[in-house]
Coordinates of C-alpha atoms in Angstrom, one line a residue:
X2 CA -109.5 -106.1 28.4
X3 CA -111.9 -103.5 29.8
X4 CA -114.6 -103.3 27.0
X5 CA -114.5 -107.3 26.9
X6 CA -115.6 -107.1 30.3
X7 CA -119.0 -105.2 27.9
X8 CA -120.0 -102.3 31.6
X9 CA -119.5 -99.2 31.5
X10 CA -119.4 -99.2 34.9
X11 CA -115.6 -100.5 34.4
X12 CA -114.9 -98.2 32.0
X13 CA -115.2 -95.2 34.9
X14 CA -113.6 -97.2 37.9
X15 CA -110.5 -97.5 34.5
X16 CA -110.7 -93.8 33.4
X17 CA -110.7 -92.3 37.4
X18 CA -107.3 -94.7 37.9
X19 CA -105.6 -93.1 35.1
X20 CA -106.8 -89.4 36.5
X21 CA -105.3 -91.5 39.8
X22 CA -102.0 -91.7 38.2
X23 CA -101.2 -88.1 36.6
X24 CA -102.3 -86.7 40.6
X25 CA -99.7 -88.3 41.5
X26 CA -97.4 -87.6 38.6
X27 CA -97.4 -83.7 38.9
X28 CA -96.8 -84.2 42.9
X29 CA -94.0 -86.9 42.0
X30 CA -92.7 -84.6 39.5
X31 CA -93.8 -80.9 40.9
X32 CA -90.9 -82.3 44.5
X33 CA -88.8 -83.5 41.9
X34 CA -88.2 -79.5 40.5
X35 CA -88.5 -78.7 45.2
X36 CA -85.9 -81.0 45.0
X37 CA -83.3 -79.5 42.2
X38 CA -84.5 -76.1 44.1
X39 CA -82.7 -76.6 46.8
X40 CA -79.9 -79.1 46.1
X41 CA -78.8 -75.2 43.3
X42 CA -79.2 -73.1 46.5
X43 CA -77.5 -74.8 48.7
X44 CA -74.7 -75.4 45.6
X45 CA -74.6 -71.6 45.9
X46 CA -73.9 -70.5 49.1
X47 CA -70.2 -71.8 49.6
X48 CA -70.4 -68.6 47.6
X49 CA -70.9 -66.6 50.1
X50 CA -67.4 -66.0 51.5
X51 CA -65.1 -63.6 52.2
X52 CA -62.5 -61.9 49.2
X53 CA -59.6 -64.0 48.9
X54 CA -55.9 -60.9 48.2
X55 CA -53.8 -62.5 45.5
X56 CA -49.8 -59.9 45.7
X57 CA -47.6 -59.4 47.9
X58 CA -45.5 -57.1 49.6
X59 CA -46.8 -53.4 51.2
X60 CA -49.7 -52.9 49.9
X61 CA -51.2 -56.7 50.9
X62 CA -50.1 -56.2 54.6
X63 CA -51.6 -52.3 54.0
X64 CA -55.4 -53.2 52.7
X65 CA -55.6 -56.4 55.2
X66 CA -55.1 -53.9 57.7
X67 CA -56.7 -50.7 56.1
X68 CA -59.7 -52.2 54.6
X69 CA -63.4 -52.4 57.1
X70 CA -64.8 -54.6 53.7
X71 CA -61.8 -57.0 53.2
X72 CA -62.7 -57.9 56.2
X73 CA -66.9 -59.0 55.5
X74 CA -68.4 -61.9 53.8
X75 CA -70.1 -60.8 49.9
X76 CA -73.8 -62.1 50.4
X77 CA -75.2 -61.4 47.0
X78 CA -78.9 -62.5 46.8
X79 CA -79.2 -66.2 46.2
X80 CA -80.9 -64.9 43.0
X81 CA -78.6 -63.1 41.5
X82 CA -75.4 -65.3 42.7
X83 CA -76.0 -67.0 38.3
X84 CA -73.5 -64.7 36.9
X85 CA -75.5 -64.4 34.4
X86 CA -78.7 -63.1 36.6
X87 CA -76.6 -60.7 38.0
X88 CA -76.1 -58.3 34.8
X89 CA -79.2 -59.3 33.6
X90 CA -80.7 -56.6 37.2
X91 CA -78.3 -55.2 38.0
X92 CA -78.7 -53.8 34.2
X93 CA -81.9 -53.7 34.2
X94 CA -83.2 -52.4 37.7
X95 CA -80.6 -50.8 39.1
X96 CA -81.7 -47.3 39.9
X97 CA -80.3 -44.6 38.2
X98 CA -78.4 -41.5 40.8
X99 CA -79.6 -38.3 39.9
X100 CA -76.2 -36.2 38.8
X101 CA -75.8 -33.9 36.4
X102 CA -73.6 -34.0 33.2
X103 CA -70.2 -31.2 32.5
X104 CA -70.0 -31.8 29.3
X105 CA -66.4 -31.3 26.9
X106 CA -65.2 -32.3 24.1
X107 CA -60.9 -32.1 23.9
X108 CA -58.5 -32.4 20.3
X109 CA -55.7 -35.3 20.8
X110 CA -53.1 -34.6 19.3
X111 CA -53.4 -36.4 16.1
X112 CA -56.2 -34.4 15.6
X113 CA -58.6 -36.8 17.2
X114 CA -61.8 -36.1 19.2
X115 CA -62.8 -37.6 22.7
X116 CA -65.2 -37.0 24.7
X117 CA -64.4 -35.8 29.2
X118 CA -67.1 -35.1 31.0
X119 CA -67.2 -33.5 34.2
X120 CA -70.0 -35.6 36.3
X121 CA -70.7 -33.9 39.6
X122 CA -73.9 -33.5 42.4
X123 CA -76.8 -31.2 41.6
X124 CA -76.9 -28.3 43.7
X125 CA -78.8 -30.0 46.7
X126 CA -76.6 -32.9 47.4
X127 CA -73.2 -31.8 47.0
X128 CA -71.1 -32.5 50.1
X129 CA -69.8 -30.4 52.3
X130 CA -66.7 -31.0 53.3
X131 CA -65.6 -32.0 57.0
X132 CA -61.4 -31.2 57.2
X133 CA -58.9 -32.7 56.9
X134 CA -59.9 -34.9 53.9
X135 CA -57.7 -34.3 51.0
X136 CA -60.3 -35.8 49.0
X137 CA -60.7 -32.8 47.6
X138 CA -57.7 -32.7 45.7
X139 CA -57.4 -36.0 43.8
X140 CA -59.9 -35.9 40.2
X141 CA -60.9 -39.2 39.6
X142 CA -60.8 -40.1 35.8
X143 CA -63.2 -43.5 34.7
X144 CA -62.5 -45.9 31.9
X145 CA -65.5 -47.2 30.4
X146 CA -66.2 -50.8 29.2
X147 CA -66.3 -51.1 25.7
X148 CA -70.3 -50.0 25.6
X149 CA -70.3 -48.6 28.3
X150 CA -70.6 -43.6 27.7
X151 CA -70.8 -41.6 30.4
X152 CA -74.7 -41.8 30.8
X153 CA -74.8 -45.3 30.8
X154 CA -75.7 -46.0 34.6
X155 CA -72.7 -48.0 35.7
X156 CA -70.5 -44.8 35.3
X157 CA -72.9 -42.9 36.5
X158 CA -73.8 -45.2 39.7
X159 CA -69.4 -45.5 40.4
X160 CA -69.7 -41.7 39.7
X161 CA -72.1 -40.7 42.8
X162 CA -69.8 -43.7 45.2
X163 CA -67.0 -41.3 44.8
X164 CA -68.8 -38.1 44.4
X165 CA -70.3 -39.3 48.2
X166 CA -66.7 -39.8 49.0
X167 CA -65.8 -35.8 48.6
X168 CA -64.1 -36.7 45.4
X169 CA -65.8 -33.9 43.6
X170 CA -63.3 -33.9 40.3
X171 CA -64.8 -37.2 38.5
X172 CA -64.7 -37.0 34.6
X173 CA -64.8 -39.9 32.5
X174 CA -62.4 -40.7 29.3
X175 CA -64.8 -41.5 26.9
X176 CA -63.8 -43.7 24.0
X177 CA -62.9 -41.9 20.6
X178 CA -66.4 -41.9 17.9
X179 CA -68.7 -42.1 21.2
X180 CA -70.6 -39.7 22.9
X181 CA -72.5 -37.8 19.7
X182 CA -67.8 -37.2 18.8
X183 CA -66.8 -38.5 14.9
X184 CA -64.4 -40.1 15.0
X185 CA -61.4 -37.2 13.4
X186 CA -58.3 -40.1 13.7
X187 CA -58.0 -43.4 12.1
X188 CA -56.7 -44.7 16.3
X189 CA -59.3 -46.7 17.7
X190 CA -59.9 -46.1 21.7
X191 CA -61.9 -49.0 22.0
X192 CA -60.0 -51.2 21.0
X193 CA -58.0 -53.2 24.4
X194 CA -54.4 -52.0 23.5
X195 CA -55.0 -48.7 23.1
X196 CA -54.0 -46.0 26.0
X197 CA -52.4 -43.3 24.2
X198 CA -55.8 -40.5 25.4
X199 CA -55.5 -41.7 28.7
X200 CA -52.1 -40.7 28.8
X201 CA -53.1 -36.4 26.9
X202 CA -56.0 -36.1 29.4
X203 CA -53.7 -36.9 32.2
X204 CA -51.4 -34.2 31.0
X205 CA -53.8 -31.7 30.0
X206 CA -55.7 -31.6 34.0
X207 CA -51.5 -31.5 35.3
X208 CA -51.4 -28.9 33.1
X209 CA -53.9 -27.0 34.3
X210 CA -54.1 -28.2 37.5
X211 CA -50.4 -29.1 38.6
X212 CA -50.6 -29.3 42.6
X213 CA -53.8 -32.1 41.7
X214 CA -53.2 -35.7 42.4
X215 CA -54.9 -38.6 39.8
X216 CA -56.3 -41.4 40.8
X217 CA -57.0 -44.0 38.2
X218 CA -60.7 -46.4 37.5
X219 CA -61.3 -48.8 34.9
X220 CA -64.5 -51.4 34.0
X221 CA -63.3 -54.4 32.0
X222 CA -62.1 -53.2 28.3
X223 CA -61.6 -49.6 30.6
X224 CA -59.5 -51.6 33.2
X225 CA -57.1 -53.1 30.6
X226 CA -55.7 -49.6 28.8
X227 CA -55.2 -48.0 32.5
X228 CA -52.6 -51.4 32.8
X229 CA -51.6 -51.1 29.3
X230 CA -50.5 -47.6 30.8
X231 CA -49.3 -48.0 33.8
X232 CA -47.0 -50.8 32.9
X233 CA -45.6 -47.6 30.0
X234 CA -43.3 -44.8 30.9
X235 CA -45.6 -41.8 30.3
X236 CA -47.9 -43.2 33.2
X237 CA -44.5 -42.3 36.0
X238 CA -45.7 -39.8 37.0
X239 CA -45.2 -38.2 41.0
X240 CA -49.4 -36.6 40.8
X241 CA -50.5 -40.5 39.8
X242 CA -51.4 -42.8 42.7
X243 CA -52.3 -45.6 41.4
X244 CA -56.0 -47.2 40.0
X245 CA -58.7 -49.4 41.1
X246 CA -60.1 -52.1 38.3
X247 CA -62.8 -53.9 37.6
X248 CA -63.8 -57.1 35.6
X249 CA -59.9 -57.2 34.3
X250 CA -59.4 -59.6 31.3
X251 CA -56.3 -60.3 32.1
X252 CA -55.5 -62.2 29.4
X253 CA -57.5 -62.7 26.5
X254 CA -57.7 -65.4 24.3
X255 CA -59.4 -66.6 20.9
X256 CA -62.0 -69.5 22.6
X257 CA -63.8 -66.4 25.1
X258 CA -63.9 -64.2 22.4
X259 CA -65.5 -66.8 20.2
X260 CA -68.1 -67.9 22.6
X261 CA -71.2 -68.7 21.9
X262 CA -72.3 -70.5 25.0
X263 CA -75.6 -69.6 26.3
X264 CA -76.9 -67.3 28.1
X265 CA -74.5 -65.2 28.2
X266 CA -74.2 -64.5 25.4
X267 CA -77.5 -63.5 24.8
X268 CA -77.4 -61.9 27.5
X269 CA -74.4 -59.9 27.1
X270 CA -72.9 -60.8 23.8
X271 CA -74.8 -60.0 22.1
X272 CA -76.3 -57.0 22.2
X273 CA -72.5 -55.6 23.2
X274 CA -71.6 -57.8 18.9
X275 CA -74.1 -55.6 17.8
X276 CA -73.4 -52.5 18.8
X277 CA -70.2 -52.2 18.2
X278 CA -70.5 -53.2 15.0
X279 CA -72.9 -50.5 14.3
X280 CA -69.9 -47.6 16.4
X281 CA -67.9 -48.7 13.6
X282 CA -70.2 -48.3 10.8
X283 CA -71.5 -45.1 11.8
X284 CA -71.1 -41.4 10.9
X285 CA -72.1 -38.6 12.0
X286 CA -70.6 -35.5 9.5
X287 CA -68.8 -36.4 5.8
X288 CA -65.6 -35.6 7.6
X289 CA -66.2 -39.0 9.9
X290 CA -67.8 -40.6 6.6
X291 CA -64.8 -40.1 4.4
X292 CA -62.3 -40.9 6.8
X293 CA -64.4 -44.6 7.9
X294 CA -64.1 -45.1 3.7
X295 CA -60.2 -44.4 3.7
X296 CA -59.7 -46.7 6.3
X297 CA -62.1 -49.6 5.4
X298 CA -60.5 -49.9 1.4
X299 CA -56.5 -48.4 2.9
X300 CA -56.7 -51.7 5.5
X301 CA -59.1 -54.2 2.2
X302 CA -61.6 -54.4 5.4
X303 CA -64.7 -56.7 3.8
X304 CA -67.7 -54.4 5.3
X305 CA -70.4 -57.2 4.7
X306 CA -68.3 -59.8 6.1
X307 CA -68.5 -57.2 8.6
X308 CA -71.9 -56.8 9.6
X309 CA -71.8 -60.3 9.2
X310 CA -70.1 -60.8 12.8
X311 CA -71.8 -62.9 15.7
X312 CA -68.5 -62.2 18.1
X313 CA -66.3 -59.7 19.2
X314 CA -63.6 -62.4 17.9
X315 CA -64.9 -62.3 14.3
X316 CA -65.1 -57.3 14.6
X317 CA -61.5 -58.0 16.2
X318 CA -60.3 -60.5 13.3
X319 CA -62.0 -58.3 9.9
X320 CA -61.4 -54.8 11.6
X321 CA -59.2 -54.1 14.8
X322 CA -56.6 -55.8 14.3
X323 CA -56.1 -54.5 11.0
X324 CA -56.8 -51.0 11.7
X325 CA -53.5 -52.5 14.4
X326 CA -51.6 -53.5 11.1
X327 CA -51.4 -56.7 12.9
X328 CA -51.5 -60.2 11.0
X329 CA -55.7 -61.1 13.2
X330 CA -56.9 -61.6 16.6
X331 CA -54.9 -63.6 18.1
X332 CA -51.4 -61.5 17.3
X333 CA -53.6 -58.7 18.6
X334 CA -55.4 -60.9 21.7
X335 CA -51.4 -61.8 22.9
X336 CA -50.6 -57.7 22.2
X337 CA -53.5 -56.2 24.4
X338 CA -53.2 -59.0 26.5
X339 CA -52.9 -57.1 30.8
X340 CA -50.7 -60.8 31.5
X341 CA -48.5 -59.8 29.3
X342 CA -47.3 -56.7 30.2
X343 CA -48.3 -56.6 34.3
X344 CA -44.5 -56.6 35.4
X345 CA -43.9 -53.4 34.2
X346 CA -46.5 -51.9 36.4
X347 CA -45.4 -49.0 38.5
X348 CA -47.8 -47.7 40.2
X349 CA -50.3 -49.0 42.7
X350 CA -53.3 -51.4 41.2
X351 CA -56.5 -52.9 43.0
X352 CA -58.4 -55.6 40.5
X353 CA -61.5 -56.5 41.7
X354 CA -62.2 -60.1 39.4
X355 CA -65.0 -61.8 40.1
X356 CA -64.2 -66.0 39.9
X357 CA -67.8 -66.9 38.4
X358 CA -67.8 -63.4 35.0
X359 CA -68.6 -65.7 32.1
X360 CA -67.8 -62.6 30.1
X361 CA -63.3 -63.0 30.5
X362 CA -62.8 -66.8 32.1
X363 CA -64.5 -68.1 34.7
X364 CA -62.2 -69.6 38.0
X365 CA -57.9 -68.5 38.1
X366 CA -55.9 -69.9 36.1
X367 CA -56.3 -67.4 33.8
X368 CA -55.1 -64.9 36.1
X369 CA -51.5 -66.5 36.6
X370 CA -51.4 -65.1 39.7
X371 CA -47.3 -65.9 39.8
X372 CA -47.3 -62.1 38.3
X373 CA -49.1 -61.2 41.7
X374 CA -46.7 -62.0 43.6
X375 CA -43.8 -61.1 41.5
X376 CA -44.8 -57.1 40.6
X377 CA -45.5 -55.9 45.0
X378 CA -48.0 -53.0 42.9
X379 CA -50.3 -55.8 41.7
X380 CA -52.7 -56.3 44.3
X381 CA -55.7 -59.2 43.1
X382 CA -59.5 -58.9 45.2
X383 CA -61.1 -61.5 43.8
X384 CA -64.7 -62.5 45.1
X385 CA -66.4 -66.1 44.2
X386 CA -69.6 -65.1 43.1
X387 CA -70.5 -61.2 41.0
X388 CA -70.3 -62.3 37.6
X389 CA -69.2 -59.5 35.1
X390 CA -69.3 -55.5 36.0
X391 CA -72.1 -56.1 38.1
X392 CA -71.8 -57.7 42.1
X393 CA -75.7 -57.1 43.1
X394 CA -75.7 -57.7 46.9
X395 CA -78.4 -55.8 47.9
X396 CA -81.6 -56.2 46.1
X397 CA -85.0 -53.4 46.8
X398 CA -83.2 -51.5 46.0
X399 CA -80.8 -53.2 43.8
X400 CA -77.4 -52.0 45.2
X401 CA -74.2 -53.1 43.5
X402 CA -70.9 -54.5 45.7
X403 CA -68.2 -52.3 43.5
X404 CA -70.5 -49.0 44.7
X405 CA -69.5 -49.7 48.7
X406 CA -65.5 -51.6 47.1
X407 CA -64.7 -48.9 44.5
X408 CA -64.6 -45.7 46.9
X409 CA -63.2 -47.3 49.5
X410 CA -60.2 -48.5 47.3
X411 CA -59.4 -45.1 46.4
X412 CA -59.3 -44.1 50.1
X413 CA -56.2 -46.7 50.4
X414 CA -54.9 -45.7 47.2
X415 CA -54.1 -42.4 49.0
X416 CA -53.6 -43.6 52.3
X417 CA -50.6 -45.7 51.1
X418 CA -49.2 -42.7 48.8
X419 CA -49.0 -40.8 51.7
X420 CA -47.5 -43.3 53.9
X421 CA -45.2 -44.0 52.0
X422 CA -44.0 -39.8 52.2
X423 CA -43.2 -41.1 56.3

């Protein structure tokens, strides 16, 4: 129509009008994006709140009375409120403090071996005992998650926070086939239901130091193993004070283990699956290679199918469940879920979980809160935000809420133990 009038003037006018419309659209889009970000921030701010405690009896009342942190509002930075970002930021940017690792290898009763490493402060950072502190009489055992070992940043940060509180005996109980220790037994300590190695390590330390007290600290897989162990008769030792666990998958289900939902799968699960497959197939020496070949043949493991696994469920259905003489992953999850054993726990256990933890399922429905009411030895410390093994509360430098909570809970469990004597 414009060209029918001829004249380059009208054509140039039309071009100017198009550029004006385009600028208006860009401006409108920019405002729209700002509104989306603002609304998102407003929706996340309600996650700034005090932790909620679920439990009953003396343990809950004692924590409410004696703890300072439980009455504080946990305020993660706004950029850290999405759970996946929490995990990414802590994993990539948390500063790892300087510590020294004293390596040792413990041979278990079935001829298997594990790395039992002690973490200590460098001499220039050693803490002086200020007197009246009974932390020197307590041995703390850290049980890492599926991908973690003594050298993992999260383990070192947790150990360092305890060392700063004068817990001088901090050990990491590593899984079999980790820390360059070959697998010499068909038992798998990176399975959810395996806890025998904990009992053997506790017996080993108490044999050398009968006067010591024992405190267990578990993360993710390690927390599930701790709850499993404390639900057995073997854990009914006077020396065991209790446990602090975090990011504990209380009720394993195939739905979560099969999940490939983004961004959680790319940020967390994909590398976890790759590392686990590599850990199963890798052999450090000829003895371990022959043992694994025998296991694969005896339990009819399809190695090619195992290599194609995309989720933790695939690995556990094809390998872990078969080694445990179970029909499949569903039976394995039912057997290993702490929710089915927690009623037998006789020692005080504080479980720190976030309600937005995508790795174990969001919300409180899975936690089956009746267990915390029925068993007075259990206490759930529930935060609205925190993600999986993250709980970032500061960005510059990156610092985790767990660095303050775990040492305080360790102190509280000691005081709670002493109060029961009076």
